[in-house]
Amino acid sequence: MSTVMHPSAAINSDPLVIAGVEYHSRLLVGTGKYRDLEETRAATQASGAEMVTVAIRRTNIGQHANEPNLLDVISPQHYTLLPNTAGCYTADDAIRTCRLARELLDGHDLVKLEVLGDEKTLFPDIIQTLQATEVLVKDGFKIMVYTNDDPIIAKRFEELGCVAVMPLAAPIGSGLGIRNPYNILTIVENATVPILVDAGVGTASDAALAMELGCDGVLMNTAIAGARDPVMMASAMKKGIEAGREAYLAGRIPRKRFASASSPIEGTFF
Amino acid sequence: MHIILNGDQRECPDRLSASQLLEDLGLTGKRLALEVNREIVPRSTFDTHIIQPGDRIEIVHAIGGG
């Protein structure tokens, strides 16, 4: 559902609202696949993101007890952390992960739910994701759900109580960009919760396109971390998201088959 | 006594509290979550929760991910 904005609305008066909290950046980033923690820190900062995803994994016992920790450079004081259920192929594993994440983060209950169906495509297992959603919503979690670009399913997740629905553009890490723009458009038009494209974005124009379709935000990881210069790409993505959002709010011209001249005919002297 | 910690077999002293286990592992004060036999042990109960022989223990933390 789009908000009617004043034509000169600045970025700060067009916040992204998720579960009642305002964010000024519509770019959300993952923290995986970086060369090291310093690169993670620098790229995340350059992106301007306010919400970042993290994974929940076993602590290394015994080795590197004093190794710096992700949360030392990506502090919960400065960022909203969004724990994910990456690597889960069953609803049970995802539910267990969310509960551990909530305990880890002192009761913070905003989570990214993903339940995978296939190792090659990393497409979501929608049936397992729906099952996990039902249990987790009852358990009080605020769910941002990773799903496919099926508008019927997207609306179903919203009806089950997800606080945001996140259709994929293309397979995770593929960099293919939005494969089904008309599906994304339909999802956006039908939604009353924020819609964020999550997965498959490759470059800044992909992010801009998502925003031009009316999406509320974009979540990406590989597109930045896998770029030759992640800090520069983070900056490009930030600008791409802002450009796409302004273009959307500005109201583009329609596509026409034939030309319409930009200069008047009257007054020609030839 | 014998426990299974993060998937590995391990020996530890009898009648160990969760706090003592974490201290022995050098994990005191670190941001983590603890699960014993698939049930979460809240941080507030670390001092009083006693590890039993054969317990399956998972200690997890946040790392980079997408």
PDB file of N, CA and C in Angstrom, chain A residues 208-255:
ATOM      1  N   ALA A 208      17.300  -0.494  -7.638  1.00  0.00           N
ATOM      2  CA  ALA A 208      16.466   0.641  -8.055  1.00  0.00           C
ATOM      3  C   ALA A 208      15.160   0.135  -8.656  1.00  0.00           C
ATOM      4  N   LEU A 209      15.243  -0.905  -9.466  1.00  0.00           N
ATOM      5  CA  LEU A 209      14.027  -1.463 -10.077  1.00  0.00           C
ATOM      6  C   LEU A 209      13.047  -1.938  -9.000  1.00  0.00           C
ATOM      7  N   ALA A 210      13.556  -2.620  -7.997  1.00  0.00           N
ATOM      8  CA  ALA A 210      12.674  -3.085  -6.911  1.00  0.00           C
ATOM      9  C   ALA A 210      11.914  -1.911  -6.302  1.00  0.00           C
ATOM     10  N   MET A 211      12.636  -0.821  -6.065  1.00  0.00           N
ATOM     11  CA  MET A 211      11.991   0.339  -5.455  1.00  0.00           C
ATOM     12  C   MET A 211      11.011   1.001  -6.422  1.00  0.00           C
ATOM     13  N   GLU A 212      11.351   1.004  -7.723  1.00  0.00           N
ATOM     14  CA  GLU A 212      10.444   1.599  -8.714  1.00  0.00           C
ATOM     15  C   GLU A 212       9.151   0.803  -8.847  1.00  0.00           C
ATOM     16  N   LEU A 213       9.212  -0.489  -8.538  1.00  0.00           N
ATOM     17  CA  LEU A 213       8.005  -1.315  -8.562  1.00  0.00           C
ATOM     18  C   LEU A 213       7.117  -1.054  -7.349  1.00  0.00           C
ATOM     19  N   GLY A 214       7.636  -0.261  -6.410  1.00  0.00           N
ATOM     20  CA  GLY A 214       6.848   0.068  -5.233  1.00  0.00           C
ATOM     21  C   GLY A 214       7.221  -0.712  -3.991  1.00  0.00           C
ATOM     22  N   CYS A 215       8.293  -1.494  -4.068  1.00  0.00           N
ATOM     23  CA  CYS A 215       8.719  -2.221  -2.873  1.00  0.00           C
ATOM     24  C   CYS A 215       9.120  -1.247  -1.777  1.00  0.00           C
ATOM     25  N   ASP A 216       8.978  -1.705  -0.546  1.00  0.00           N
ATOM     26  CA  ASP A 216       9.292  -0.853   0.592  1.00  0.00           C
ATOM     27  C   ASP A 216      10.771  -0.888   0.954  1.00  0.00           C
ATOM     28  N   GLY A 217      11.472  -1.907   0.475  1.00  0.00           N
ATOM     29  CA  GLY A 217      12.893  -2.003   0.778  1.00  0.00           C
ATOM     30  C   GLY A 217      13.490  -3.192   0.056  1.00  0.00           C
ATOM     31  N   VAL A 218      14.803  -3.336   0.203  1.00  0.00           N
ATOM     32  CA  VAL A 218      15.516  -4.448  -0.413  1.00  0.00           C
ATOM     33  C   VAL A 218      16.519  -4.989   0.592  1.00  0.00           C
ATOM     34  N   LEU A 219      16.588  -6.321   0.660  1.00  0.00           N
ATOM     35  CA  LEU A 219      17.579  -6.983   1.523  1.00  0.00           C
ATOM     36  C   LEU A 219      18.566  -7.702   0.619  1.00  0.00           C
ATOM     37  N   MET A 220      19.839  -7.498   0.849  1.00  0.00           N
ATOM     38  CA  MET A 220      20.854  -8.124   0.017  1.00  0.00           C
ATOM     39  C   MET A 220      22.102  -8.426   0.815  1.00  0.00           C
ATOM     40  N   ASN A 221      22.858  -9.383   0.343  1.00  0.00           N
ATOM     41  CA  ASN A 221      24.121  -9.732   1.008  1.00  0.00           C
ATOM     42  C   ASN A 221      25.211  -9.947  -0.048  1.00  0.00           C
ATOM     43  N   THR A 222      25.050 -10.988  -0.864  1.00  0.00           N
ATOM     44  CA  THR A 222      26.094 -11.337  -1.831  1.00  0.00           C
ATOM     45  C   THR A 222      26.407 -10.205  -2.799  1.00  0.00           C
ATOM     46  N   ALA A 223      25.366  -9.458  -3.202  1.00  0.00           N
ATOM     47  CA  ALA A 223      25.585  -8.390  -4.193  1.00  0.00           C
ATOM     48  C   ALA A 223      26.645  -7.410  -3.704  1.00  0.00           C
ATOM     49  N   ILE A 224      26.686  -7.188  -2.387  1.00  0.00           N
ATOM     50  CA  ILE A 224      27.681  -6.282  -1.820  1.00  0.00           C
ATOM     51  C   ILE A 224      28.952  -7.044  -1.459  1.00  0.00           C
ATOM     52  N   ALA A 225      28.817  -8.092  -0.646  1.00  0.00           N
ATOM     53  CA  ALA A 225      30.001  -8.788  -0.131  1.00  0.00           C
ATOM     54  C   ALA A 225      30.808  -9.444  -1.239  1.00  0.00           C
ATOM     55  N   GLY A 226      30.149  -9.832  -2.331  1.00  0.00           N
ATOM     56  CA  GLY A 226      30.829 -10.516  -3.423  1.00  0.00           C
ATOM     57  C   GLY A 226      31.335  -9.597  -4.513  1.00  0.00           C
ATOM     58  N   ALA A 227      31.039  -8.313  -4.402  1.00  0.00           N
ATOM     59  CA  ALA A 227      31.507  -7.363  -5.413  1.00  0.00           C
ATOM     60  C   ALA A 227      33.024  -7.219  -5.306  1.00  0.00           C
ATOM     61  N   ARG A 228      33.642  -6.747  -6.387  1.00  0.00           N
ATOM     62  CA  ARG A 228      35.097  -6.582  -6.341  1.00  0.00           C
ATOM     63  C   ARG A 228      35.468  -5.572  -5.251  1.00  0.00           C
ATOM     64  N   ASP A 229      34.667  -4.521  -5.146  1.00  0.00           N
ATOM     65  CA  ASP A 229      34.893  -3.508  -4.121  1.00  0.00           C
ATOM     66  C   ASP A 229      33.619  -3.387  -3.288  1.00  0.00           C
ATOM     67  N   PRO A 230      33.512  -4.177  -2.234  1.00  0.00           N
ATOM     68  CA  PRO A 230      32.256  -4.194  -1.472  1.00  0.00           C
ATOM     69  C   PRO A 230      31.860  -2.837  -0.883  1.00  0.00           C
ATOM     70  N   VAL A 231      32.820  -2.067  -0.419  1.00  0.00           N
ATOM     71  CA  VAL A 231      32.466  -0.773   0.190  1.00  0.00           C
ATOM     72  C   VAL A 231      31.872   0.155  -0.872  1.00  0.00           C
ATOM     73  N   MET A 232      32.467   0.148  -2.066  1.00  0.00           N
ATOM     74  CA  MET A 232      31.934   0.985  -3.144  1.00  0.00           C
ATOM     75  C   MET A 232      30.560   0.486  -3.582  1.00  0.00           C
ATOM     76  N   MET A 233      30.401  -0.826  -3.676  1.00  0.00           N
ATOM     77  CA  MET A 233      29.102  -1.359  -4.075  1.00  0.00           C
ATOM     78  C   MET A 233      28.041  -1.051  -3.023  1.00  0.00           C
ATOM     79  N   ALA A 234      28.412  -1.079  -1.758  1.00  0.00           N
ATOM     80  CA  ALA A 234      27.459  -0.737  -0.699  1.00  0.00           C
ATOM     81  C   ALA A 234      26.954   0.691  -0.898  1.00  0.00           C
ATOM     82  N   SER A 235      27.882   1.564  -1.237  1.00  0.00           N
ATOM     83  CA  SER A 235      27.518   2.953  -1.494  1.00  0.00           C
ATOM     84  C   SER A 235      26.624   3.059  -2.730  1.00  0.00           C
ATOM     85  N   ALA A 236      26.939   2.304  -3.758  1.00  0.00           N
ATOM     86  CA  ALA A 236      26.126   2.312  -4.987  1.00  0.00           C
ATOM     87  C   ALA A 236      24.715   1.817  -4.696  1.00  0.00           C
ATOM     88  N   MET A 237      24.615   0.783  -3.891  1.00  0.00           N
ATOM     89  CA  MET A 237      23.303   0.234  -3.547  1.00  0.00           C
ATOM     90  C   MET A 237      22.479   1.241  -2.761  1.00  0.00           C
ATOM     91  N   LYS A 238      23.130   1.924  -1.863  1.00  0.00           N
ATOM     92  CA  LYS A 238      22.440   2.951  -1.058  1.00  0.00           C
ATOM     93  C   LYS A 238      21.828   3.980  -1.994  1.00  0.00           C
ATOM     94  N   LYS A 239      22.611   4.420  -2.975  1.00  0.00           N
ATOM     95  CA  LYS A 239      22.129   5.427  -3.923  1.00  0.00           C
ATOM     96  C   LYS A 239      21.056   4.854  -4.836  1.00  0.00           C
ATOM     97  N   GLY A 240      21.240   3.616  -5.257  1.00  0.00           N
ATOM     98  CA  GLY A 240      20.257   2.964  -6.127  1.00  0.00           C
ATOM     99  C   GLY A 240      18.898   2.863  -5.458  1.00  0.00           C
ATOM    100  N   ILE A 241      18.905   2.520  -4.175  1.00  0.00           N
ATOM    101  CA  ILE A 241      17.654   2.415  -3.416  1.00  0.00           C
ATOM    102  C   ILE A 241      16.997   3.795  -3.291  1.00  0.00           C
ATOM    103  N   GLU A 242      17.819   4.801  -3.002  1.00  0.00           N
ATOM    104  CA  GLU A 242      17.275   6.152  -2.845  1.00  0.00           C
ATOM    105  C   GLU A 242      16.724   6.655  -4.175  1.00  0.00           C
ATOM    106  N   ALA A 243      17.476   6.426  -5.261  1.00  0.00           N
ATOM    107  CA  ALA A 243      17.028   6.876  -6.587  1.00  0.00           C
ATOM    108  C   ALA A 243      15.723   6.181  -6.966  1.00  0.00           C
ATOM    109  N   GLY A 244      15.674   4.873  -6.758  1.00  0.00           N
ATOM    110  CA  GLY A 244      14.473   4.129  -7.110  1.00  0.00           C
ATOM    111  C   GLY A 244      13.262   4.587  -6.311  1.00  0.00           C
ATOM    112  N   ARG A 245      13.476   4.864  -5.056  1.00  0.00           N
ATOM    113  CA  ARG A 245      12.369   5.304  -4.204  1.00  0.00           C
ATOM    114  C   ARG A 245      11.865   6.685  -4.631  1.00  0.00           C
ATOM    115  N   GLU A 246      12.777   7.610  -4.916  1.00  0.00           N
ATOM    116  CA  GLU A 246      12.351   8.935  -5.368  1.00  0.00           C
ATOM    117  C   GLU A 246      11.630   8.842  -6.697  1.00  0.00           C
ATOM    118  N   ALA A 247      12.145   7.997  -7.593  1.00  0.00           N
ATOM    119  CA  ALA A 247      11.499   7.846  -8.904  1.00  0.00           C
ATOM    120  C   ALA A 247      10.080   7.314  -8.729  1.00  0.00           C
ATOM    121  N   TYR A 248       9.933   6.387  -7.819  1.00  0.00           N
ATOM    122  CA  TYR A 248       8.608   5.830  -7.545  1.00  0.00           C
ATOM    123  C   TYR A 248       7.672   6.900  -7.000  1.00  0.00           C
ATOM    124  N   LEU A 249       8.155   7.657  -6.024  1.00  0.00           N
ATOM    125  CA  LEU A 249       7.318   8.691  -5.408  1.00  0.00           C
ATOM    126  C   LEU A 249       7.011   9.821  -6.383  1.00  0.00           C
ATOM    127  N   ALA A 250       7.946  10.051  -7.323  1.00  0.00           N
ATOM    128  CA  ALA A 250       7.770  11.148  -8.272  1.00  0.00           C
ATOM    129  C   ALA A 250       6.704  10.834  -9.316  1.00  0.00           C
ATOM    130  N   GLY A 251       6.407   9.569  -9.510  1.00  0.00           N
ATOM    131  CA  GLY A 251       5.384   9.202 -10.492  1.00  0.00           C
ATOM    132  C   GLY A 251       5.918   9.256 -11.914  1.00  0.00           C
ATOM    133  N   ARG A 252       6.364   8.130 -12.435  1.00  0.00           N
ATOM    134  CA  ARG A 252       7.003   8.093 -13.758  1.00  0.00           C
ATOM    135  C   ARG A 252       5.988   8.334 -14.863  1.00  0.00           C
ATOM    136  N   ILE A 253       6.529   8.690 -16.058  1.00  0.00           N
ATOM    137  CA  ILE A 253       5.674   8.791 -17.247  1.00  0.00           C
ATOM    138  C   ILE A 253       5.271   7.377 -17.680  1.00  0.00           C
ATOM    139  N   PRO A 254       4.135   7.275 -18.344  1.00  0.00           N
ATOM    140  CA  PRO A 254       3.761   5.952 -18.845  1.00  0.00           C
ATOM    141  C   PRO A 254       4.633   5.567 -20.044  1.00  0.00           C
ATOM    142  N   ARG A 255       4.690   4.267 -20.296  1.00  0.00           N
ATOM    143  CA  ARG A 255       5.366   3.801 -21.512  1.00  0.00           C
ATOM    144  C   ARG A 255       4.391   3.961 -22.670  1.00  0.00           C
TER     145      ARG A 255
END
